Coordinates of C-alpha atoms in Angstrom, one line a residue:
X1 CA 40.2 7.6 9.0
X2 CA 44.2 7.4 8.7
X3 CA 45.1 5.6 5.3
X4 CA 48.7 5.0 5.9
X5 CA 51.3 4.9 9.2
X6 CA 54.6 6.3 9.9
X7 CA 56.6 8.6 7.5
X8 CA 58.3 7.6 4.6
X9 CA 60.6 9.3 1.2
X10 CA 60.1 6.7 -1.3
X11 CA 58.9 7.8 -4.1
X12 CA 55.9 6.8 -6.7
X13 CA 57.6 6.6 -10.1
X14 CA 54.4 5.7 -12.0
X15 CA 53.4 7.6 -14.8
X16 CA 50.6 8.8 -13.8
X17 CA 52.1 9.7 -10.3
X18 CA 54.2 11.7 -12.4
X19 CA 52.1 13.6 -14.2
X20 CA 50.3 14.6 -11.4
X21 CA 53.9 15.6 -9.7
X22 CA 54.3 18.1 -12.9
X23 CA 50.7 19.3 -12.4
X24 CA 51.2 19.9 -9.0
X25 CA 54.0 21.6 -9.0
X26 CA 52.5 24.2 -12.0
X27 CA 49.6 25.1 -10.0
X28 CA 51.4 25.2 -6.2
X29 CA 51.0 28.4 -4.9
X30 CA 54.2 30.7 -3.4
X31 CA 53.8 29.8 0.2
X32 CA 55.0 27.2 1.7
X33 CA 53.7 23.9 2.0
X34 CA 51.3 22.4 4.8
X35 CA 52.7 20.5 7.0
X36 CA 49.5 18.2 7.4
X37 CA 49.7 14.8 4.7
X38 CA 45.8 14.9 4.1
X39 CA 45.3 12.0 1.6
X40 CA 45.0 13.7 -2.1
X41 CA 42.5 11.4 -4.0
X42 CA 43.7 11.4 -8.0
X43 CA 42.8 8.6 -10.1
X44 CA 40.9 6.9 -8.1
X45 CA 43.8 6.9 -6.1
X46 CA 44.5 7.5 -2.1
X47 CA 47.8 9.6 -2.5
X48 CA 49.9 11.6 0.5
X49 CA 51.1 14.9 -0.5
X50 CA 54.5 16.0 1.1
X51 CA 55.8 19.2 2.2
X52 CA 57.9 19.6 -1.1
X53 CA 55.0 19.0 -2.7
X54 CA 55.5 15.7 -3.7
X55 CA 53.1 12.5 -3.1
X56 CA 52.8 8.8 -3.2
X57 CA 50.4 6.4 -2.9
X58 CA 48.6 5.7 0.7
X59 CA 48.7 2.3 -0.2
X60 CA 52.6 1.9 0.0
X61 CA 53.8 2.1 4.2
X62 CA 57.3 4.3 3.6
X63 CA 58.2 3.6 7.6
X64 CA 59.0 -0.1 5.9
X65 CA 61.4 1.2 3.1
X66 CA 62.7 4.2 4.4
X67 CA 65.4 6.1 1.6
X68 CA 68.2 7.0 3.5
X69 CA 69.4 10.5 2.0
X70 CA 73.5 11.1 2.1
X71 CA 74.7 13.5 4.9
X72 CA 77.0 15.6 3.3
X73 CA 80.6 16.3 4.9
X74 CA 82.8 18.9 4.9
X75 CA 86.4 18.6 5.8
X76 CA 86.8 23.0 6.9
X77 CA 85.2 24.7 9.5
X78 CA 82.1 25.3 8.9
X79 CA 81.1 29.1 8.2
X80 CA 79.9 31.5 10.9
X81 CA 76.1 30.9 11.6
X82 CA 75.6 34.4 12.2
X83 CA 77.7 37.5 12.7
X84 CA 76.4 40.4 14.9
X85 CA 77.3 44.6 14.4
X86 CA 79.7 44.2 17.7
X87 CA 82.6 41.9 16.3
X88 CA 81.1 38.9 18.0
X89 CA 81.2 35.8 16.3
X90 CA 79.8 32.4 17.4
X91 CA 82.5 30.2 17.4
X92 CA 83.4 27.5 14.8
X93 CA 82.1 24.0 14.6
X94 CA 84.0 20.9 13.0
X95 CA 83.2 18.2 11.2
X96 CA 83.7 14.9 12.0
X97 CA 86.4 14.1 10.3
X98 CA 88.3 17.0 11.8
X99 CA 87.0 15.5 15.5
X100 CA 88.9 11.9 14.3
X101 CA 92.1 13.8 13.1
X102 CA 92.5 15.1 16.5
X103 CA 91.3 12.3 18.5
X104 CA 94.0 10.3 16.1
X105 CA 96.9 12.8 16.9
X106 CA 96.3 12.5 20.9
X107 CA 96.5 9.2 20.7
X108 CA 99.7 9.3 18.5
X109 CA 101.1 12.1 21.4
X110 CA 100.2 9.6 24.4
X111 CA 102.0 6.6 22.7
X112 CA 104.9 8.8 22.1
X113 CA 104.9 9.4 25.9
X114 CA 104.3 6.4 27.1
X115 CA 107.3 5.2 24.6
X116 CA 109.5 7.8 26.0
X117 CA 108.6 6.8 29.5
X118 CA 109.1 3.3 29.0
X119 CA 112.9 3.8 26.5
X120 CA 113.9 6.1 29.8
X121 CA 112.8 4.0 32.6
X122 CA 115.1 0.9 31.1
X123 CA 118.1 3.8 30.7
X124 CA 117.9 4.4 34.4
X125 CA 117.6 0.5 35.4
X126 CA 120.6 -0.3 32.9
X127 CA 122.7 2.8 33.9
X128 CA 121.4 1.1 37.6
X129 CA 122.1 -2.2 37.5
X130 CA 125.9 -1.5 35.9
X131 CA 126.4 0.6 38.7
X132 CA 125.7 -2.3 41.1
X133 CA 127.6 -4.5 38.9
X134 CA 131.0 -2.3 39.1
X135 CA 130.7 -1.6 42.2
X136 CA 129.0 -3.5 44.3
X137 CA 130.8 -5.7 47.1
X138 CA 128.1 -8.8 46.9
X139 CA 130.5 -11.7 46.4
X140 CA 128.5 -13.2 43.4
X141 CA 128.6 -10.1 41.7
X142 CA 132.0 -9.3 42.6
X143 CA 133.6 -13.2 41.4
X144 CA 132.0 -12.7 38.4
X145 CA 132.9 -8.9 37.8
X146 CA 136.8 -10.1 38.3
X147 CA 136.1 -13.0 35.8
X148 CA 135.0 -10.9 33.2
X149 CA 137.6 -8.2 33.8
X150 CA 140.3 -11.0 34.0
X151 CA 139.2 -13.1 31.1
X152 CA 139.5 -9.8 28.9
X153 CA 142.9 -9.0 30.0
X154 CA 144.4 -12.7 29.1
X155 CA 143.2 -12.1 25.6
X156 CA 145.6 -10.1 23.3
X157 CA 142.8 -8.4 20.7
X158 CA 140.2 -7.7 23.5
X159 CA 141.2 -6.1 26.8
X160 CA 139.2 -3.3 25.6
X161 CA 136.2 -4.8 26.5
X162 CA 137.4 -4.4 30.5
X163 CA 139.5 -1.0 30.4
X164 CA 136.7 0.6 27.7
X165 CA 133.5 -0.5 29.7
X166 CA 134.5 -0.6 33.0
X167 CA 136.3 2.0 35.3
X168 CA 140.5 2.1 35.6
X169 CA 140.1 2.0 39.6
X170 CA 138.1 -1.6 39.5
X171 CA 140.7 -2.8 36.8
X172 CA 143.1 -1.8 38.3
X173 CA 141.8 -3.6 41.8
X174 CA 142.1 -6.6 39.9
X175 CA 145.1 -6.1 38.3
X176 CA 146.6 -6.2 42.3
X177 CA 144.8 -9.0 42.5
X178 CA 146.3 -11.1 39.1
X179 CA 149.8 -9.8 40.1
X180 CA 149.6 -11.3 43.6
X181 CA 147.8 -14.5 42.6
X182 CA 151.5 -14.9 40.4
X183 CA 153.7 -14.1 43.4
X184 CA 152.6 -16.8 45.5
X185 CA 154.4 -19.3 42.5
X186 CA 157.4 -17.2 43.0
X187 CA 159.3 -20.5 44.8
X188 CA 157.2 -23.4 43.1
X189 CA 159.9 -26.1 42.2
X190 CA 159.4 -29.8 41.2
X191 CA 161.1 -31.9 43.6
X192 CA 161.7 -35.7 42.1
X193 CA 164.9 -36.3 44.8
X194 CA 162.6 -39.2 46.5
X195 CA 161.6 -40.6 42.7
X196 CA 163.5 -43.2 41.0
X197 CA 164.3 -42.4 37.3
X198 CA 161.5 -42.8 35.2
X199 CA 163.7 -45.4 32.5
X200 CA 162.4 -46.4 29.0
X201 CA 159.9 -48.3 29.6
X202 CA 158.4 -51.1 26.7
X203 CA 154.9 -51.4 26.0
X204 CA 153.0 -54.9 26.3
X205 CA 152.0 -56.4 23.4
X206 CA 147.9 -56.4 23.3
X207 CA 147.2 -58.5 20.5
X208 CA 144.2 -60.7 19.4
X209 CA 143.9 -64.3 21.1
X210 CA 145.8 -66.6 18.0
X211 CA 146.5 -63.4 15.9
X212 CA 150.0 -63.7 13.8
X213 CA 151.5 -60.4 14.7
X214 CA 155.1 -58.3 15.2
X215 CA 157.0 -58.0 18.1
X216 CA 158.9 -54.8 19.1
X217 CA 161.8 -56.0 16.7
X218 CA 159.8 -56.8 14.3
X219 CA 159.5 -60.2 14.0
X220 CA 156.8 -62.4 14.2
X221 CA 155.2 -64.3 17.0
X222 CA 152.3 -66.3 16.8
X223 CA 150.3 -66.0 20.7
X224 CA 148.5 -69.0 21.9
X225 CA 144.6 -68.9 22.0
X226 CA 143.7 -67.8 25.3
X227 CA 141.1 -69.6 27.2
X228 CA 139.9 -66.4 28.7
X229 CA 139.7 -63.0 27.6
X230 CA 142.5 -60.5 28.8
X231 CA 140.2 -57.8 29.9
X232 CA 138.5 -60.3 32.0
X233 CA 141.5 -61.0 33.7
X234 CA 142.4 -58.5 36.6
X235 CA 146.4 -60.0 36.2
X236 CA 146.8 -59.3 32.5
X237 CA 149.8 -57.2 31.5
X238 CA 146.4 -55.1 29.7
X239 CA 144.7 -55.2 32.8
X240 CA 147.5 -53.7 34.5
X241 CA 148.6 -51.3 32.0
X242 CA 145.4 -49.6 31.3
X243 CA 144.3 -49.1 35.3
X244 CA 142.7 -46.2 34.1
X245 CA 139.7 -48.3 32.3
X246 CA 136.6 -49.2 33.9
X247 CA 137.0 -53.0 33.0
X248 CA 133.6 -54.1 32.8
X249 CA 132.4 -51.5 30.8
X250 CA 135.3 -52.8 28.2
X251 CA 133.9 -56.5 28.8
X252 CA 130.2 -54.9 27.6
X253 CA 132.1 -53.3 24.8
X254 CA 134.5 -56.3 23.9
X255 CA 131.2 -58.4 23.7
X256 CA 129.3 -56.5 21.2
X257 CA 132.7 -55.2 18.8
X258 CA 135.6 -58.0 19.4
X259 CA 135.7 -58.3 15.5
X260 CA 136.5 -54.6 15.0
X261 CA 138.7 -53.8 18.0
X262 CA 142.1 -55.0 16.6
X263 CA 144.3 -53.9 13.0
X264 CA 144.9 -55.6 10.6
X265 CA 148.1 -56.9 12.5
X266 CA 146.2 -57.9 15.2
X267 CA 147.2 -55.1 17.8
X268 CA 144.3 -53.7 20.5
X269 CA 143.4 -50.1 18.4
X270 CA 139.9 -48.6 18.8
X271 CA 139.4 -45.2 17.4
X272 CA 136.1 -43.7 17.7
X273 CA 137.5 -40.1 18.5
X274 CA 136.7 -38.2 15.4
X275 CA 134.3 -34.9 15.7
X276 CA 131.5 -36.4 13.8
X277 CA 132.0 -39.8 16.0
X278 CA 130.3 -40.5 19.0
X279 CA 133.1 -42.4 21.0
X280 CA 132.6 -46.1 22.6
X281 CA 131.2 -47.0 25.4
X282 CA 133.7 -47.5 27.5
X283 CA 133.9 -45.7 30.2
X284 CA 137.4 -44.8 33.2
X285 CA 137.4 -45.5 36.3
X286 CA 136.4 -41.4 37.2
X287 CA 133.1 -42.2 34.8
X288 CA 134.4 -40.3 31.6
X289 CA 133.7 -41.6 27.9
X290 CA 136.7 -43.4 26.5
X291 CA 137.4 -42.1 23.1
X292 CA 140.1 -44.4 21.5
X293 CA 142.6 -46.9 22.8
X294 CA 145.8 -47.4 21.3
X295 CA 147.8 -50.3 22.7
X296 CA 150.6 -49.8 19.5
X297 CA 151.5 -46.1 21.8
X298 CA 150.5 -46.8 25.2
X299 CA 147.5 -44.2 24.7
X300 CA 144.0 -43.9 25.9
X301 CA 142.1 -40.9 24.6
X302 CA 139.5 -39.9 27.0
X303 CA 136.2 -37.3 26.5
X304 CA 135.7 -35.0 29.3
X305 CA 132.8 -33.3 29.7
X306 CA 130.7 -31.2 32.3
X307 CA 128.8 -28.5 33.4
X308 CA 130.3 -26.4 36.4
X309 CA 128.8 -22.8 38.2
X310 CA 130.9 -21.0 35.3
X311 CA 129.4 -22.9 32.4
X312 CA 129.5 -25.8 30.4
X313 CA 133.0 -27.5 28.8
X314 CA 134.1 -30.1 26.3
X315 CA 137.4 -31.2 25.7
X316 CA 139.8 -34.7 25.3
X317 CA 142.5 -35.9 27.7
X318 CA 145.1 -38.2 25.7
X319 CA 147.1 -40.4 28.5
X320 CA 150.0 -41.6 27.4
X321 CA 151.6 -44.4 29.1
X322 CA 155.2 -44.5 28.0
X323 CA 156.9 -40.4 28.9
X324 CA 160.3 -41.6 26.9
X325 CA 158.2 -40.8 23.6
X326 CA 157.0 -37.9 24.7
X327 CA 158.8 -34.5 23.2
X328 CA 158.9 -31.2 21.6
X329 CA 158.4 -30.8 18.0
X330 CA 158.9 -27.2 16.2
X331 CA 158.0 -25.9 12.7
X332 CA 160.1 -26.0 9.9
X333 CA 160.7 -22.2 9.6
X334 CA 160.7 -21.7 13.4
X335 CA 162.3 -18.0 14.1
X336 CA 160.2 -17.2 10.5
X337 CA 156.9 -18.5 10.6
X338 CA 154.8 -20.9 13.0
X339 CA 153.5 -24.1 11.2
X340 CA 149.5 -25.7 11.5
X341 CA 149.6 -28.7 14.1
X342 CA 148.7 -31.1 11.7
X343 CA 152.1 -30.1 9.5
X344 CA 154.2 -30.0 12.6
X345 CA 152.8 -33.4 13.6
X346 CA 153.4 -35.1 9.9
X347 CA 156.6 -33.6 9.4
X348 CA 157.9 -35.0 13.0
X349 CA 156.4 -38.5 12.5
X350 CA 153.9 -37.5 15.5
X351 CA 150.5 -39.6 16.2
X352 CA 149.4 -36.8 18.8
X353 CA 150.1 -33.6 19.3
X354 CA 148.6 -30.4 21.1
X355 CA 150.0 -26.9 21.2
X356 CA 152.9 -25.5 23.5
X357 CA 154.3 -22.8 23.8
X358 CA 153.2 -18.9 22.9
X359 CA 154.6 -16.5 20.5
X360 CA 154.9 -13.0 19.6
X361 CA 150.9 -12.2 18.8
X362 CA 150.7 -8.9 18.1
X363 CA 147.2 -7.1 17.8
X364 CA 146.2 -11.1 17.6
X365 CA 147.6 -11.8 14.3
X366 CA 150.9 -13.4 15.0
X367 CA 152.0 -16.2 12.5
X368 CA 153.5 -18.3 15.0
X369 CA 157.3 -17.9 14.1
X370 CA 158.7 -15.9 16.8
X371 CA 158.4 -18.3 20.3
X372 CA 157.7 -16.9 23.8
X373 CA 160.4 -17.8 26.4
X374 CA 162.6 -21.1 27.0
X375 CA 162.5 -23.9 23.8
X376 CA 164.3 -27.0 23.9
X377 CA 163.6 -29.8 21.4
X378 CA 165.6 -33.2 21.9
X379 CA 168.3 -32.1 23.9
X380 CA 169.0 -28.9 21.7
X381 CA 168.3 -25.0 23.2
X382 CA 166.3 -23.0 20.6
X383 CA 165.2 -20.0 22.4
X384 CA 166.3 -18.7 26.2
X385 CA 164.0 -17.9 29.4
X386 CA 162.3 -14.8 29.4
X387 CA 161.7 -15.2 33.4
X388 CA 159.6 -13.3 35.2
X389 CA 156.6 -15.0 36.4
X390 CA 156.6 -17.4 33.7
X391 CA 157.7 -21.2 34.8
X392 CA 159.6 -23.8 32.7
X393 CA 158.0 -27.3 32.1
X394 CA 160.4 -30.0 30.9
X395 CA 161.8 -33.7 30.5
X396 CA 164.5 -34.9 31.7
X397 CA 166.9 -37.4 30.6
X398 CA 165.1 -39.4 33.1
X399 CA 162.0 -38.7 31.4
X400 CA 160.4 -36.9 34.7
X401 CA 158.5 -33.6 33.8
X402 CA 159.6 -30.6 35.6
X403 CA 157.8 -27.5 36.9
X404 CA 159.5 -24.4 38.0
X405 CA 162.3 -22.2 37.4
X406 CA 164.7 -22.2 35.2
X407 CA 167.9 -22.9 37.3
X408 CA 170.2 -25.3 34.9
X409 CA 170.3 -26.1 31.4
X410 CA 172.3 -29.3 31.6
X411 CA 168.8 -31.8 32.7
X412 CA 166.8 -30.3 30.1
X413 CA 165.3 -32.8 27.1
X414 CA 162.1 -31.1 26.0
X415 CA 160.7 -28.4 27.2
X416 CA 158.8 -24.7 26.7
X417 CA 157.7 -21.6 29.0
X418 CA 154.6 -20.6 30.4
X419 CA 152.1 -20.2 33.1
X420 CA 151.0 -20.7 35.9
X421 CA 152.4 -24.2 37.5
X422 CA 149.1 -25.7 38.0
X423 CA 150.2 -28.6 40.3
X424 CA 154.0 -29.2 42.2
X425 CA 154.5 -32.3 44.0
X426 CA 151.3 -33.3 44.2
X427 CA 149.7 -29.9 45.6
X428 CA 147.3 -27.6 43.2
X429 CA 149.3 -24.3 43.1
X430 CA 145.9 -22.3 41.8
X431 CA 142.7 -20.8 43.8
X432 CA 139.6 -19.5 41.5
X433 CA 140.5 -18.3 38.3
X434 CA 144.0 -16.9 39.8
X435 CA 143.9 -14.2 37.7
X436 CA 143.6 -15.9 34.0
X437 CA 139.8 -15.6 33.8
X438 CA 138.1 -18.8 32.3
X439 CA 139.3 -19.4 28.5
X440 CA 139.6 -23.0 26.3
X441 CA 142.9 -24.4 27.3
X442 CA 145.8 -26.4 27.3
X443 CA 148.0 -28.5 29.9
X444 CA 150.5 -31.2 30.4
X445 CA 151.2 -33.2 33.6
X446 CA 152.3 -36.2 34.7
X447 CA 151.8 -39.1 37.8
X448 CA 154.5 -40.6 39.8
X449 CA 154.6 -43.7 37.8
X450 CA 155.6 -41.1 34.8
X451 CA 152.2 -41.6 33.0
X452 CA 151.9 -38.2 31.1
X453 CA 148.6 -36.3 30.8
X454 CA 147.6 -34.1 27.7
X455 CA 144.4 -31.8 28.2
X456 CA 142.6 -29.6 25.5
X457 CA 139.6 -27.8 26.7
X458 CA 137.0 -25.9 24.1
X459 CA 135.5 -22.8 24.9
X460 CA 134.1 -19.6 23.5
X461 CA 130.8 -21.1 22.6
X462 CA 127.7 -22.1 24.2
X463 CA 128.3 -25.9 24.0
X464 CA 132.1 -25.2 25.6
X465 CA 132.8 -22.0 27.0
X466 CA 136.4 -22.7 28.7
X467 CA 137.5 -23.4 31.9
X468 CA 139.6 -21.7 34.7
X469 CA 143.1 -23.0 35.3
X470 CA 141.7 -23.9 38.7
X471 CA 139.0 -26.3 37.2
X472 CA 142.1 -27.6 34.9
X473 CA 144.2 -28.7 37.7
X474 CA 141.6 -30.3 39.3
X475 CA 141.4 -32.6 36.2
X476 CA 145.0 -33.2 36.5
X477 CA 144.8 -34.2 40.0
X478 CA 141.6 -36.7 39.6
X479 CA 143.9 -38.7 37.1
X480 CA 146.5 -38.4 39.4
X481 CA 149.1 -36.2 38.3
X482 CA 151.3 -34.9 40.4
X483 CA 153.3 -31.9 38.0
X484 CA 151.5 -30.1 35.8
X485 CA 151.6 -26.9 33.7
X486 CA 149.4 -24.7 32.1
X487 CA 150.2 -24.1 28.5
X488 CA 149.1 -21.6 25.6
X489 CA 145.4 -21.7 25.7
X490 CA 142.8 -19.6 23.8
X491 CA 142.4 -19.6 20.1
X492 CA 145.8 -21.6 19.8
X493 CA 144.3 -25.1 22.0
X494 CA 143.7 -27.6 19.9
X495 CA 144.6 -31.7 19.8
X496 CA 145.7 -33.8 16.9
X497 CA 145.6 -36.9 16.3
X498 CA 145.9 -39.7 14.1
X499 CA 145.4 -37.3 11.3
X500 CA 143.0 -35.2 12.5
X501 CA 142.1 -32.6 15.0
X502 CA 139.8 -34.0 17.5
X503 CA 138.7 -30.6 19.0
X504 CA 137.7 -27.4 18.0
X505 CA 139.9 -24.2 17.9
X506 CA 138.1 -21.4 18.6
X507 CA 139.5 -19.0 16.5
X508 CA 141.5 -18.7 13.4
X509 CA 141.4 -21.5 11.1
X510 CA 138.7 -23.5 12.8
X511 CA 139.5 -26.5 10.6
X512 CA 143.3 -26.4 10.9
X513 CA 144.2 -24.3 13.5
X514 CA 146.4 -21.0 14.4
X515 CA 149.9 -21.8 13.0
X516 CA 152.4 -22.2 15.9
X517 CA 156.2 -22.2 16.9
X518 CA 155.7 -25.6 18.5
X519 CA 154.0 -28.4 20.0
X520 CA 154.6 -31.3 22.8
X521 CA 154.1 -34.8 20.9
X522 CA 154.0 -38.2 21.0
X523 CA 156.0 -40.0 18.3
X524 CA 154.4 -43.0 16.1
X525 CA 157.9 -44.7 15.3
X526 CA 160.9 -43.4 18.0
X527 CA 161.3 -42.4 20.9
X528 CA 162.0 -38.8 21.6
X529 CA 165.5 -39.8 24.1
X530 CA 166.5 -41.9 21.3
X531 CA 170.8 -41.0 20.1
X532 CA 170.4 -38.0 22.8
X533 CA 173.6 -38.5 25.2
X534 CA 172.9 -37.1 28.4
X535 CA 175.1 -33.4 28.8
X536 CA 178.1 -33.7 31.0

């Protein structure tokens, strides 16, 4: 009968297992061991003798405990197993380390394709899809293949980013295209003949009910209480000066801030238009946030803001209700160097002011001094036409704003060069981007009651990029102007006021600026036709 089951390698470490191993292995013959594990009876003791010649005791089931022996690995081929008289030898066997390595390596090769497929696959669908974008004829593609192009020729520092990238026939396509879009303003000409003169008009005092305040001469009046409200009378001379208010919406706002819309003298002044203010809630009559509303200057600064098929814009339009102190300011060292907005505005007595005309720029680091076409500043010619398709905007001596060509000297007040006329007698002189891409800008207009209209428009970020002067006349002409002119635009927009800027430059000094020849203003104490004499 079987004493034990299964095969084990465990060992007896006993002594007298031991001694018996030694004994053994002094009296085993030369041949090999028996296979067979007879039980070996030694000490009383059931043992199994193995075919080293060891044994252990039958008692003890190895199959339970089995020893597991190290395999032993070898990283080189293993040697021959046998090499025969006729050269032959059997072929090499690897470990399994060396079977890894490779399986390792062939996965490292099919990544490295299946990288190399994938990097060359996108070349073709980039080197693809810019071929459809230069040349394909979809209209989507092709408005917005001209925008690009034209948006990187207006720039002074960047038109490589349209001649570089994309080929000279396309450019030049749409450099037809920009020259043509300027020859249809060839014969654009204000034409006030069936106007009466705008004359110096005086702003109503709006004052608080029973406030002690100053007349236009300075002395003092005392105004009854008023049993109702001004803004909640459609007759009031406030009511009918500021038509461009949405009055109940000023009725909400009166409610809630009567104490804090008048100074300390009692005048109508709410200014809520700084950058890190949120505004009122009054709104216009077109829907758009009312930023501030100065009564003292006849001005009502106005948010605009909207998201078009080109993008998103910000900006401020000032409307300014008296055109007589509306004028051109330059820097001190005009003809020298340009001057930041904020100077030019302190050192001319200016509450508002936004940038005019353009200057010599050179590889986009002009400093403002040398201007760019005509320049007249209260009455006074600084600087001739340079013509071409570049159109004059100016005052009068009948305080109408002009858009055109320069054809005599002897009506001009204020007034500066550029382009394009973005509205003439009441008609929008513009179609798309007319050639001038879309870019933060700058305009003045005004309406046939002589109402002027500053814009500034942001752009060149992802809250503002810019608009086209298309989408600026179209501004214009929903607060009813009927003249208006495009002005310098780009890193040189940007609106002062009250002290501060009240939009964001997009390049240069973002906090101040680029300095400038000039700016259109509105003055705080005077009037800009004040001691001019109209020329003979």
């Amino acid at each position: 009968m079987k004493l034990f089951s299964g095969a084990g390698t465990r060992v007896n470490n006993s002594r007298s297992s031991r001694s018996s191993h030694a004994q053994h292995r002094n009296s085993a013959p030369a041949a090999a061991p028996s296979r067979s594990r007879t039980p070996v009876w030694e000490d009383d003791e059931p043992r199994i003798v193995r075919e080293d010649g060891s044994s252990y005791a039958a008692s003890y089931s190895p199959a339970a405990h089995p020893v597991q022996q190290p395999k032993a690995y070898s990283r080189t081929p293993a040697a021959p197993a046998d090499s025969r008289d006729d050269g032959y030898t059997p072929p090499h066997t690897y470990s399994h380390y060396q079977t890894k390595d490779s399986r390792r390596r062939e996965a490292r090769r099919k990544k490295t394709k299946k990288r190399l497929i994938g990097v060359s696959a996108a070349l073709v669908a980039m080197v693809g899809l810019y071929l459809f974008c230069v040349y394909s004829n979809v209209p989507f593609v092709e408005k917005w293949r001209n925008i690009y192009i034209e948006t990187a020729l207006m720039t002074r520092t960047h038109q490589w980013l349209a001649t570089a990238l994309i080929p000279k026939p396309v450019v030049d396509e749409v450099r037809e295209q920009m020259t043509a879009a300027e020859n249809l303003q060839n014969d654009v000409e204000s034409d006030w003949s069936n106007s009466e003169p705008l004359s110096t008009m005086e702003l109503p005092a709006i004052v608080k009910p029973g406030a002690d305040t100053e007349d236009t001469d300075g002395e003092s009046t005392d105004e009854p209480q008023e049993e109702t409200p001004f803004w909640l009378d459609p007759w009031s001379e406030f009511c009918l000066t500021y038509q461009e208010l949405d009055m109940e919406s000023f009725a909400a706002y009166a409610e809630e801030h009567e104490d804090e819309m008048f100074d300390e003298n009692g005048n109508l002044f709410i200014d809520e238009a700084g950058l890190d203010q949120e505004g009122t809630s009054i709104k216009t009559v077109h829907g758009d946030q009312v930023l501030a509303l100065d009564t003292i200057h006849g001005i009502t600064l106005v948010r605009l803001e909207d998201t078009l098929d080109t993008g998103p814009y910000k900006g401020v339009m000032a409307i300014i209700k008296d055109p007589s102190m509306v004028g051109v300011a330059t820097a001190k060292r005009l003809g020298i160097v340009g001057q930041k907005i904020g100077g030019i505005a302190e050192d001319n007595d200016a509450i508002l002011a936004i940038n005019a005309s353009g200057f010599e720029d050179d590889d986009g680091v002009g400093n403002g001094g040398i201007v760019y076409g005509l320049l007249y500043a209260g009455g006074e010619k600084l600087e001739g036409t340079d013509g071409g398709n570049y159109k004059v905007g100016y005052f009068d001596y009948d305080n109408r704003f002009h858009v055109g060509t320069w054809k005599s000297t002897k009506d001009i007040r204020d007034g500066v060069e550029f382009k394009p006329a973005l509205v003439v007698n009441g008609d929008r002189k513009v179609e798309g981007t007319a050639g001038w891409g879309i870019h933060p800008r700058t305009a003045i207009g005004q309406t046939e009651d002589g109402t002027v209209i500053f814009v500034v428009i942001d752009g060149r970020s992802t809250e503002s990029i810019g608009i086209t002067v298309t989408d600026m006349a179209d501004i214009m002409m929903k607060y009813g102007v009927t003249q208006a002119l495009n002005l310098d635009g780009g890193s040189s927009s940007i609106m002062w006021w009250n002290g501060r800027k009240i939009t964001n430059p997009s390049g240069g000094d973002k906090e101040n600026g680029r300095y400038l020849p000039d700016a259109f203003v509105v003055y705080a104490n005077r009037k800009a036709t004040d001691g001019l004499e109209r020329p003979e």
